[in-house]
Amino acid sequence: MPFPKNFLWGVATSSYQIEGGNSNADWWEWEKQGKTKDQSGRACDYWNRWESDHALLSELGVKVFRLSIEWSRVETEEGVFSLEAIQKYREILQDLKVRNIQTQVTLWWWVSPIWFQKKYGFHKKASVAIFARYVRKITEELGDLIDIFQIVNEPMVPLGMGYLVGLFPPGKRNPFSFWFALKNIAGAYIKSYKIIHSIKPEALVGMTHLYNWYDSGGHNILGGLIYKISKWFRVLSFNRRIKGYQDYFGLNYYRIGKINLKNWKSEKINFFSEEDKNNVMGWIAYPEGIYKAIKEAYEDYKIPIYITENGFPFGVGLEDSYRITHLKEHLKYIQKAIDEGVEVIGYNHWSFMDNFEWLYGYEPRFGLIEIDYQTLERKPRKSFYAYREIIKGNLKF
Ligand code: BGC
């Protein structure tokens, strides 16, 4: 049996990582302070090149395109919305519709407007109403063109990085602020969920969770404890607050984290990474982990699972057979979960094209399409064509 007939084959991107020129954003300031390896600058210039990029989406044959809206572009000052930016997003979404590609839109992908971060931040209670107002505006203006909503992307990542270890904006290291921000993002999520459904009842509304697989590495009590804490942190702490408010479970899977008690001191903030020389981010691929994550999430939440991101950072080059192997191996395990009765409704490869990888800048290459950052030329990799064949044939491995 191949994949289910209506399986939602897609690719994912995020606004800040590809659009370029998002100078009204807290991350832009963060980059200027030298906190990232590179500055995002014009990124892939998707903001001006979306038409030809969409032609590549059609060539790839995807059913769904995951993209995000940049809050700082549309709400340029508190309560002041840029009709021009909203209109541009309208054109972008409309073009996808014309191409018969479903739209999957994330409303907050770690980046906030400078005014919001200066005056509020998610640790302040007022952030809930402010964020909800933005969501209402977008749903009213663009909701007719959005099929699948994701209110937030992996909130525990910016919460941990921004409020505990201080490596993302707002650069705090304060467990109290962390706790308030967690509570407020969850509150803003529920409020937004209700707003979206009141305007567009039939929409699929949810969020994405980073659900890498963690392994206690054979360590005893301490390892087990760290494993439990990590699961609580990554998944449970947010999910227990939004029970009943997800139409599907958006699952982002990338890798395995191994507890490495011997080296944890030198790794500073990350107990879990072991050096893997095969890729620039030191990640360890573990295809079976996607199966384990799917099974666990389905058992715990009993709602359809949507693989909203999966991919790996390789180096530059068009002959990326390793990416093809990586992709097939993961699809094999997704199929295994489906065969065992789990409802998996779609898969997005991360990423459609190379992009700005936050603290790591432009070195990691996640794209099915290579970007030449000098000329901004787009070059489909071997994996682009392999994925196209998979989609066309609904192929199972
Ligand atoms: C994030 C992306 C990021 C990717 C690779 C995901 O967790 O949603 O923004 O580029 O990981 O690190």
mmCIF file with all atom_site columns, C-alpha atoms in Angstrom, residues 19-204:
data_model
loop_
_atom_site.group_PDB
_atom_site.id
_atom_site.type_symbol
_atom_site.label_atom_id
_atom_site.label_alt_id
_atom_site.label_comp_id
_atom_site.label_asym_id
_atom_site.label_entity_id
_atom_site.label_seq_id
_atom_site.pdbx_PDB_ins_code
_atom_site.Cartn_x
_atom_site.Cartn_y
_atom_site.Cartn_z
_atom_site.occupancy
_atom_site.B_iso_or_equiv
_atom_site.pdbx_formal_charge
_atom_site.auth_seq_id
_atom_site.auth_comp_id
_atom_site.auth_asym_id
_atom_site.auth_atom_id
_atom_site.pdbx_PDB_model_num
ATOM 1   C CA . GLU A 1 19  ? 11.846  36.785 3.137   1.00 0.00 ? 19  GLU A CA 1
ATOM 2   C CA . GLY A 1 20  ? 14.709  39.145 3.914   1.00 0.00 ? 20  GLY A CA 1
ATOM 3   C CA . GLY A 1 21  ? 14.617  42.756 5.101   1.00 0.00 ? 21  GLY A CA 1
ATOM 4   C CA . ASN A 1 22  ? 12.556  42.193 8.256   1.00 0.00 ? 22  ASN A CA 1
ATOM 5   C CA . SER A 1 23  ? 14.102  45.212 9.935   1.00 0.00 ? 23  SER A CA 1
ATOM 6   C CA . ASN A 1 24  ? 11.192  45.903 12.294  1.00 0.00 ? 24  ASN A CA 1
ATOM 7   C CA . ALA A 1 25  ? 11.805  42.649 14.166  1.00 0.00 ? 25  ALA A CA 1
ATOM 8   C CA . ASP A 1 26  ? 13.494  41.903 17.497  1.00 0.00 ? 26  ASP A CA 1
ATOM 9   C CA . TRP A 1 27  ? 15.709  39.327 15.780  1.00 0.00 ? 27  TRP A CA 1
ATOM 10  C CA . TRP A 1 28  ? 17.043  42.000 13.430  1.00 0.00 ? 28  TRP A CA 1
ATOM 11  C CA . GLU A 1 29  ? 18.248  43.987 16.438  1.00 0.00 ? 29  GLU A CA 1
ATOM 12  C CA . TRP A 1 30  ? 19.608  40.831 17.995  1.00 0.00 ? 30  TRP A CA 1
ATOM 13  C CA . GLU A 1 31  ? 21.670  40.159 14.891  1.00 0.00 ? 31  GLU A CA 1
ATOM 14  C CA . LYS A 1 32  ? 23.004  43.719 14.904  1.00 0.00 ? 32  LYS A CA 1
ATOM 15  C CA . GLN A 1 33  ? 24.286  43.108 18.415  1.00 0.00 ? 33  GLN A CA 1
ATOM 16  C CA . GLY A 1 34  ? 26.421  40.298 17.000  1.00 0.00 ? 34  GLY A CA 1
ATOM 17  C CA . LYS A 1 35  ? 24.503  37.483 18.657  1.00 0.00 ? 35  LYS A CA 1
ATOM 18  C CA . THR A 1 36  ? 24.273  35.370 15.501  1.00 0.00 ? 36  THR A CA 1
ATOM 19  C CA . LYS A 1 37  ? 26.885  33.961 13.151  1.00 0.00 ? 37  LYS A CA 1
ATOM 20  C CA . ASP A 1 38  ? 25.510  35.931 10.187  1.00 0.00 ? 38  ASP A CA 1
ATOM 21  C CA . GLN A 1 39  ? 22.957  38.685 9.771   1.00 0.00 ? 39  GLN A CA 1
ATOM 22  C CA . SER A 1 40  ? 19.806  37.681 7.938   1.00 0.00 ? 40  SER A CA 1
ATOM 23  C CA . GLY A 1 41  ? 19.934  40.691 5.572   1.00 0.00 ? 41  GLY A CA 1
ATOM 24  C CA . ARG A 1 42  ? 18.084  39.962 2.361   1.00 0.00 ? 42  ARG A CA 1
ATOM 25  C CA . ALA A 1 43  ? 17.909  36.229 3.207   1.00 0.00 ? 43  ALA A CA 1
ATOM 26  C CA . CYS A 1 44  ? 16.515  34.444 0.103   1.00 0.00 ? 44  CYS A CA 1
ATOM 27  C CA . ASP A 1 45  ? 14.624  37.571 -0.934  1.00 0.00 ? 45  ASP A CA 1
ATOM 28  C CA . TYR A 1 46  ? 11.427  35.560 -1.093  1.00 0.00 ? 46  TYR A CA 1
ATOM 29  C CA . TRP A 1 47  ? 9.564   38.827 -0.437  1.00 0.00 ? 47  TRP A CA 1
ATOM 30  C CA . ASN A 1 48  ? 10.440  39.903 -3.989  1.00 0.00 ? 48  ASN A CA 1
ATOM 31  C CA . ARG A 1 49  ? 10.901  36.530 -5.646  1.00 0.00 ? 49  ARG A CA 1
ATOM 32  C CA . TRP A 1 50  ? 7.877   34.607 -4.435  1.00 0.00 ? 50  TRP A CA 1
ATOM 33  C CA . GLU A 1 51  ? 6.334   34.301 -7.894  1.00 0.00 ? 51  GLU A CA 1
ATOM 34  C CA . SER A 1 52  ? 9.222   32.381 -9.377  1.00 0.00 ? 52  SER A CA 1
ATOM 35  C CA . ASP A 1 53  ? 9.590   30.389 -6.140  1.00 0.00 ? 53  ASP A CA 1
ATOM 36  C CA . HIS A 1 54  ? 5.969   29.344 -6.425  1.00 0.00 ? 54  HIS A CA 1
ATOM 37  C CA . ALA A 1 55  ? 6.638   28.138 -9.949  1.00 0.00 ? 55  ALA A CA 1
ATOM 38  C CA . LEU A 1 56  ? 9.214   25.794 -8.400  1.00 0.00 ? 56  LEU A CA 1
ATOM 39  C CA . LEU A 1 57  ? 6.594   24.600 -5.904  1.00 0.00 ? 57  LEU A CA 1
ATOM 40  C CA . SER A 1 58  ? 4.370   23.680 -8.829  1.00 0.00 ? 58  SER A CA 1
ATOM 41  C CA . GLU A 1 59  ? 7.248   21.892 -10.475 1.00 0.00 ? 59  GLU A CA 1
ATOM 42  C CA . LEU A 1 60  ? 7.804   19.942 -7.279  1.00 0.00 ? 60  LEU A CA 1
ATOM 43  C CA . GLY A 1 61  ? 4.141   18.967 -7.216  1.00 0.00 ? 61  GLY A CA 1
ATOM 44  C CA . VAL A 1 62  ? 3.445   19.651 -3.529  1.00 0.00 ? 62  VAL A CA 1
ATOM 45  C CA . LYS A 1 63  ? -0.128  19.675 -2.272  1.00 0.00 ? 63  LYS A CA 1
ATOM 46  C CA . VAL A 1 64  ? 0.650   22.083 0.591   1.00 0.00 ? 64  VAL A CA 1
ATOM 47  C CA . PHE A 1 65  ? 3.043   24.948 1.205   1.00 0.00 ? 65  PHE A CA 1
ATOM 48  C CA . ARG A 1 66  ? 3.895   25.891 4.781   1.00 0.00 ? 66  ARG A CA 1
ATOM 49  C CA . LEU A 1 67  ? 4.870   29.521 5.226   1.00 0.00 ? 67  LEU A CA 1
ATOM 50  C CA . SER A 1 68  ? 4.514   32.110 7.952   1.00 0.00 ? 68  SER A CA 1
ATOM 51  C CA . ILE A 1 69  ? 3.362   35.671 8.390   1.00 0.00 ? 69  ILE A CA 1
ATOM 52  C CA . GLU A 1 70  ? 5.834   38.119 9.868   1.00 0.00 ? 70  GLU A CA 1
ATOM 53  C CA . TRP A 1 71  ? 4.053   39.958 12.669  1.00 0.00 ? 71  TRP A CA 1
ATOM 54  C CA . SER A 1 72  ? 6.523   42.860 12.605  1.00 0.00 ? 72  SER A CA 1
ATOM 55  C CA . ARG A 1 73  ? 5.730   43.486 8.941   1.00 0.00 ? 73  ARG A CA 1
ATOM 56  C CA . VAL A 1 74  ? 1.986   43.663 9.347   1.00 0.00 ? 74  VAL A CA 1
ATOM 57  C CA . GLU A 1 75  ? 1.722   45.445 12.702  1.00 0.00 ? 75  GLU A CA 1
ATOM 58  C CA . THR A 1 76  ? 4.416   48.031 12.295  1.00 0.00 ? 76  THR A CA 1
ATOM 59  C CA . GLU A 1 77  ? 3.491   49.962 15.438  1.00 0.00 ? 77  GLU A CA 1
ATOM 60  C CA . GLU A 1 78  ? 1.259   49.004 18.303  1.00 0.00 ? 78  GLU A CA 1
ATOM 61  C CA . GLY A 1 79  ? -2.255  48.711 16.844  1.00 0.00 ? 79  GLY A CA 1
ATOM 62  C CA . VAL A 1 80  ? -1.168  50.076 13.442  1.00 0.00 ? 80  VAL A CA 1
ATOM 63  C CA . PHE A 1 81  ? -1.470  47.557 10.630  1.00 0.00 ? 81  PHE A CA 1
ATOM 64  C CA . SER A 1 82  ? 0.244   47.875 7.276   1.00 0.00 ? 82  SER A CA 1
ATOM 65  C CA . LEU A 1 83  ? -2.381  47.325 4.617   1.00 0.00 ? 83  LEU A CA 1
ATOM 66  C CA . GLU A 1 84  ? 0.363   47.135 2.058   1.00 0.00 ? 84  GLU A CA 1
ATOM 67  C CA . ALA A 1 85  ? 2.040   44.193 3.772   1.00 0.00 ? 85  ALA A CA 1
ATOM 68  C CA . ILE A 1 86  ? -1.295  42.440 4.301   1.00 0.00 ? 86  ILE A CA 1
ATOM 69  C CA . GLN A 1 87  ? -2.102  42.958 0.635   1.00 0.00 ? 87  GLN A CA 1
ATOM 70  C CA . LYS A 1 88  ? 1.221   41.439 -0.346  1.00 0.00 ? 88  LYS A CA 1
ATOM 71  C CA . TYR A 1 89  ? 0.540   38.349 1.772   1.00 0.00 ? 89  TYR A CA 1
ATOM 72  C CA . ARG A 1 90  ? -2.862  38.198 0.077   1.00 0.00 ? 90  ARG A CA 1
ATOM 73  C CA . GLU A 1 91  ? -1.232  38.066 -3.312  1.00 0.00 ? 91  GLU A CA 1
ATOM 74  C CA . ILE A 1 92  ? 1.176   35.398 -2.124  1.00 0.00 ? 92  ILE A CA 1
ATOM 75  C CA . LEU A 1 93  ? -1.607  33.211 -0.723  1.00 0.00 ? 93  LEU A CA 1
ATOM 76  C CA . GLN A 1 94  ? -3.846  33.824 -3.705  1.00 0.00 ? 94  GLN A CA 1
ATOM 77  C CA . ASP A 1 95  ? -1.131  32.691 -6.068  1.00 0.00 ? 95  ASP A CA 1
ATOM 78  C CA . LEU A 1 96  ? -0.793  29.423 -4.135  1.00 0.00 ? 96  LEU A CA 1
ATOM 79  C CA . LYS A 1 97  ? -4.545  28.890 -4.406  1.00 0.00 ? 97  LYS A CA 1
ATOM 80  C CA . VAL A 1 98  ? -4.437  29.465 -8.149  1.00 0.00 ? 98  VAL A CA 1
ATOM 81  C CA . ARG A 1 99  ? -1.764  26.802 -8.300  1.00 0.00 ? 99  ARG A CA 1
ATOM 82  C CA . ASN A 1 100 ? -4.002  24.452 -6.372  1.00 0.00 ? 100 ASN A CA 1
ATOM 83  C CA . ILE A 1 101 ? -1.604  24.344 -3.446  1.00 0.00 ? 101 ILE A CA 1
ATOM 84  C CA . GLN A 1 102 ? -3.113  24.371 0.048   1.00 0.00 ? 102 GLN A CA 1
ATOM 85  C CA . THR A 1 103 ? -1.848  27.045 2.388   1.00 0.00 ? 103 THR A CA 1
ATOM 86  C CA . GLN A 1 104 ? -0.503  26.224 5.817   1.00 0.00 ? 104 GLN A CA 1
ATOM 87  C CA . VAL A 1 105 ? 0.236   29.395 7.707   1.00 0.00 ? 105 VAL A CA 1
ATOM 88  C CA . THR A 1 106 ? 2.109   29.910 10.958  1.00 0.00 ? 106 THR A CA 1
ATOM 89  C CA . LEU A 1 107 ? 1.359   33.161 12.772  1.00 0.00 ? 107 LEU A CA 1
ATOM 90  C CA . TRP A 1 108 ? 4.280   33.347 15.183  1.00 0.00 ? 108 TRP A CA 1
ATOM 91  C CA . TRP A 1 109 ? 7.635   31.804 14.397  1.00 0.00 ? 109 TRP A CA 1
ATOM 92  C CA . TRP A 1 110 ? 9.820   33.087 17.255  1.00 0.00 ? 110 TRP A CA 1
ATOM 93  C CA . VAL A 1 111 ? 10.064  36.657 15.956  1.00 0.00 ? 111 VAL A CA 1
ATOM 94  C CA . SER A 1 112 ? 8.218   39.680 17.396  1.00 0.00 ? 112 SER A CA 1
ATOM 95  C CA . PRO A 1 113 ? 7.998   43.352 16.457  1.00 0.00 ? 113 PRO A CA 1
ATOM 96  C CA . ILE A 1 114 ? 10.562  45.586 18.161  1.00 0.00 ? 114 ILE A CA 1
ATOM 97  C CA . TRP A 1 115 ? 7.799   47.718 19.753  1.00 0.00 ? 115 TRP A CA 1
ATOM 98  C CA . PHE A 1 116 ? 6.244   44.608 21.284  1.00 0.00 ? 116 PHE A CA 1
ATOM 99  C CA . GLN A 1 117 ? 9.502   43.346 22.715  1.00 0.00 ? 117 GLN A CA 1
ATOM 100 C CA . LYS A 1 118 ? 10.422  46.775 24.103  1.00 0.00 ? 118 LYS A CA 1
ATOM 101 C CA . LYS A 1 119 ? 7.125   47.583 25.729  1.00 0.00 ? 119 LYS A CA 1
ATOM 102 C CA . TYR A 1 120 ? 5.790   44.132 26.575  1.00 0.00 ? 120 TYR A CA 1
ATOM 103 C CA . GLY A 1 121 ? 7.332   40.756 25.754  1.00 0.00 ? 121 GLY A CA 1
ATOM 104 C CA . PHE A 1 122 ? 5.442   37.530 26.403  1.00 0.00 ? 122 PHE A CA 1
ATOM 105 C CA . HIS A 1 123 ? 6.318   37.595 30.086  1.00 0.00 ? 123 HIS A CA 1
ATOM 106 C CA . LYS A 1 124 ? 3.852   40.509 30.460  1.00 0.00 ? 124 LYS A CA 1
ATOM 107 C CA . LYS A 1 125 ? 0.189   39.646 30.775  1.00 0.00 ? 125 LYS A CA 1
ATOM 108 C CA . ALA A 1 126 ? -0.856  42.312 28.247  1.00 0.00 ? 126 ALA A CA 1
ATOM 109 C CA . SER A 1 127 ? 0.874   40.260 25.546  1.00 0.00 ? 127 SER A CA 1
ATOM 110 C CA . VAL A 1 128 ? -2.099  37.882 25.420  1.00 0.00 ? 128 VAL A CA 1
ATOM 111 C CA . ALA A 1 129 ? -4.578  40.516 24.214  1.00 0.00 ? 129 ALA A CA 1
ATOM 112 C CA . ILE A 1 130 ? -2.014  42.144 21.941  1.00 0.00 ? 130 ILE A CA 1
ATOM 113 C CA . PHE A 1 131 ? -1.147  38.904 20.203  1.00 0.00 ? 131 PHE A CA 1
ATOM 114 C CA . ALA A 1 132 ? -4.828  37.950 19.904  1.00 0.00 ? 132 ALA A CA 1
ATOM 115 C CA . ARG A 1 133 ? -5.597  41.265 18.220  1.00 0.00 ? 133 ARG A CA 1
ATOM 116 C CA . TYR A 1 134 ? -2.943  40.519 15.595  1.00 0.00 ? 134 TYR A CA 1
ATOM 117 C CA . VAL A 1 135 ? -4.372  37.032 15.052  1.00 0.00 ? 135 VAL A CA 1
ATOM 118 C CA . ARG A 1 136 ? -7.884  38.446 14.674  1.00 0.00 ? 136 ARG A CA 1
ATOM 119 C CA . LYS A 1 137 ? -6.681  40.939 12.094  1.00 0.00 ? 137 LYS A CA 1
ATOM 120 C CA . ILE A 1 138 ? -4.897  38.309 10.029  1.00 0.00 ? 138 ILE A CA 1
ATOM 121 C CA . THR A 1 139 ? -7.818  35.904 10.198  1.00 0.00 ? 139 THR A CA 1
ATOM 122 C CA . GLU A 1 140 ? -10.255 38.606 9.140   1.00 0.00 ? 140 GLU A CA 1
ATOM 123 C CA . GLU A 1 141 ? -8.067  39.862 6.318   1.00 0.00 ? 141 GLU A CA 1
ATOM 124 C CA . LEU A 1 142 ? -6.510  36.637 5.061   1.00 0.00 ? 142 LEU A CA 1
ATOM 125 C CA . GLY A 1 143 ? -8.416  33.779 6.687   1.00 0.00 ? 143 GLY A CA 1
ATOM 126 C CA . ASP A 1 144 ? -10.390 33.016 3.535   1.00 0.00 ? 144 ASP A CA 1
ATOM 127 C CA . LEU A 1 145 ? -7.090  32.050 1.894   1.00 0.00 ? 145 LEU A CA 1
ATOM 128 C CA . ILE A 1 146 ? -5.676  29.965 4.753   1.00 0.00 ? 146 ILE A CA 1
ATOM 129 C CA . ASP A 1 147 ? -6.489  26.253 4.915   1.00 0.00 ? 147 ASP A CA 1
ATOM 130 C CA . ILE A 1 148 ? -4.378  25.147 7.856   1.00 0.00 ? 148 ILE A CA 1
ATOM 131 C CA . PHE A 1 149 ? -3.445  27.449 10.727  1.00 0.00 ? 149 PHE A CA 1
ATOM 132 C CA . GLN A 1 150 ? -0.515  27.117 13.077  1.00 0.00 ? 150 GLN A CA 1
ATOM 133 C CA . ILE A 1 151 ? -0.771  29.727 15.758  1.00 0.00 ? 151 ILE A CA 1
ATOM 134 C CA . VAL A 1 152 ? 2.772   29.232 17.034  1.00 0.00 ? 152 VAL A CA 1
ATOM 135 C CA . ASN A 1 153 ? 5.810   27.230 16.010  1.00 0.00 ? 153 ASN A CA 1
ATOM 136 C CA . GLU A 1 154 ? 7.647   25.220 18.692  1.00 0.00 ? 154 GLU A CA 1
ATOM 137 C CA . PRO A 1 155 ? 7.130   27.718 21.510  1.00 0.00 ? 155 PRO A CA 1
ATOM 138 C CA . MET A 1 156 ? 9.375   25.840 23.930  1.00 0.00 ? 156 MET A CA 1
ATOM 139 C CA . VAL A 1 157 ? 12.410  26.625 21.794  1.00 0.00 ? 157 VAL A CA 1
ATOM 140 C CA . PRO A 1 158 ? 12.200  30.438 22.018  1.00 0.00 ? 158 PRO A CA 1
ATOM 141 C CA . LEU A 1 159 ? 10.949  30.149 25.599  1.00 0.00 ? 159 LEU A CA 1
ATOM 142 C CA . GLY A 1 160 ? 13.956  28.135 26.697  1.00 0.00 ? 160 GLY A CA 1
ATOM 143 C CA . MET A 1 161 ? 16.437  30.023 24.540  1.00 0.00 ? 161 MET A CA 1
ATOM 144 C CA . GLY A 1 162 ? 14.974  33.461 25.192  1.00 0.00 ? 162 GLY A CA 1
ATOM 145 C CA . TYR A 1 163 ? 14.096  33.228 28.891  1.00 0.00 ? 163 TYR A CA 1
ATOM 146 C CA . LEU A 1 164 ? 16.379  30.597 30.408  1.00 0.00 ? 164 LEU A CA 1
ATOM 147 C CA . VAL A 1 165 ? 19.655  30.563 28.515  1.00 0.00 ? 165 VAL A CA 1
ATOM 148 C CA . GLY A 1 166 ? 19.465  34.027 26.984  1.00 0.00 ? 166 GLY A CA 1
ATOM 149 C CA . LEU A 1 167 ? 20.609  33.115 23.484  1.00 0.00 ? 167 LEU A CA 1
ATOM 150 C CA . PHE A 1 168 ? 17.453  34.313 21.651  1.00 0.00 ? 168 PHE A CA 1
ATOM 151 C CA . PRO A 1 169 ? 15.625  37.589 22.180  1.00 0.00 ? 169 PRO A CA 1
ATOM 152 C CA . PRO A 1 170 ? 14.692  38.890 24.711  1.00 0.00 ? 170 PRO A CA 1
ATOM 153 C CA . GLY A 1 171 ? 17.929  37.432 26.106  1.00 0.00 ? 171 GLY A CA 1
ATOM 154 C CA . LYS A 1 172 ? 16.733  36.814 29.661  1.00 0.00 ? 172 LYS A CA 1
ATOM 155 C CA . ARG A 1 173 ? 17.896  34.242 32.124  1.00 0.00 ? 173 ARG A CA 1
ATOM 156 C CA . ASN A 1 174 ? 15.074  34.304 34.546  1.00 0.00 ? 174 ASN A CA 1
ATOM 157 C CA . PRO A 1 175 ? 12.925  31.312 35.496  1.00 0.00 ? 175 PRO A CA 1
ATOM 158 C CA . PHE A 1 176 ? 10.115  33.555 36.732  1.00 0.00 ? 176 PHE A CA 1
ATOM 159 C CA . SER A 1 177 ? 9.877   35.455 33.475  1.00 0.00 ? 177 SER A CA 1
ATOM 160 C CA . PHE A 1 178 ? 10.117  32.117 31.701  1.00 0.00 ? 178 PHE A CA 1
ATOM 161 C CA . TRP A 1 179 ? 7.168   30.791 33.636  1.00 0.00 ? 179 TRP A CA 1
ATOM 162 C CA . PHE A 1 180 ? 5.043   33.879 32.968  1.00 0.00 ? 180 PHE A CA 1
ATOM 163 C CA . ALA A 1 181 ? 5.929   33.837 29.283  1.00 0.00 ? 181 ALA A CA 1
ATOM 164 C CA . LEU A 1 182 ? 4.985   30.160 29.027  1.00 0.00 ? 182 LEU A CA 1
ATOM 165 C CA . LYS A 1 183 ? 1.654   30.845 30.688  1.00 0.00 ? 183 LYS A CA 1
ATOM 166 C CA . ASN A 1 184 ? 0.954   33.841 28.445  1.00 0.00 ? 184 ASN A CA 1
ATOM 167 C CA . ILE A 1 185 ? 1.894   32.176 25.166  1.00 0.00 ? 185 ILE A CA 1
ATOM 168 C CA . ALA A 1 186 ? -0.397  29.278 26.080  1.00 0.00 ? 186 ALA A CA 1
ATOM 169 C CA . GLY A 1 187 ? -3.151  31.776 26.996  1.00 0.00 ? 187 GLY A CA 1
ATOM 170 C CA . ALA A 1 188 ? -2.630  33.679 23.756  1.00 0.00 ? 188 ALA A CA 1
ATOM 171 C CA . TYR A 1 189 ? -2.770  30.375 21.910  1.00 0.00 ? 189 TYR A CA 1
ATOM 172 C CA . ILE A 1 190 ? -6.168  29.409 23.327  1.00 0.00 ? 190 ILE A CA 1
ATOM 173 C CA . LYS A 1 191 ? -7.598  32.852 22.700  1.00 0.00 ? 191 LYS A CA 1
ATOM 174 C CA . SER A 1 192 ? -6.333  32.775 19.120  1.00 0.00 ? 192 SER A CA 1
ATOM 175 C CA . TYR A 1 193 ? -7.691  29.281 18.576  1.00 0.00 ? 193 TYR A CA 1
ATOM 176 C CA . LYS A 1 194 ? -11.170 30.484 19.537  1.00 0.00 ? 194 LYS A CA 1
ATOM 177 C CA . ILE A 1 195 ? -10.926 33.621 17.398  1.00 0.00 ? 195 ILE A CA 1
ATOM 178 C CA . ILE A 1 196 ? -9.866  31.687 14.303  1.00 0.00 ? 196 ILE A CA 1
ATOM 179 C CA . HIS A 1 197 ? -12.653 29.152 14.698  1.00 0.00 ? 197 HIS A CA 1
ATOM 180 C CA . SER A 1 198 ? -15.247 31.860 15.289  1.00 0.00 ? 198 SER A CA 1
ATOM 181 C CA . ILE A 1 199 ? -14.262 33.473 11.982  1.00 0.00 ? 199 ILE A CA 1
ATOM 182 C CA . LYS A 1 200 ? -13.529 30.321 10.015  1.00 0.00 ? 200 LYS A CA 1
ATOM 183 C CA . PRO A 1 201 ? -15.164 27.304 11.655  1.00 0.00 ? 201 PRO A CA 1
ATOM 184 C CA . GLU A 1 202 ? -13.939 24.781 9.103   1.00 0.00 ? 202 GLU A CA 1
ATOM 185 C CA . ALA A 1 203 ? -10.232 25.690 9.368   1.00 0.00 ? 203 ALA A CA 1
ATOM 186 C CA . LEU A 1 204 ? -7.738  23.204 10.762  1.00 0.00 ? 204 LEU A CA 1
#
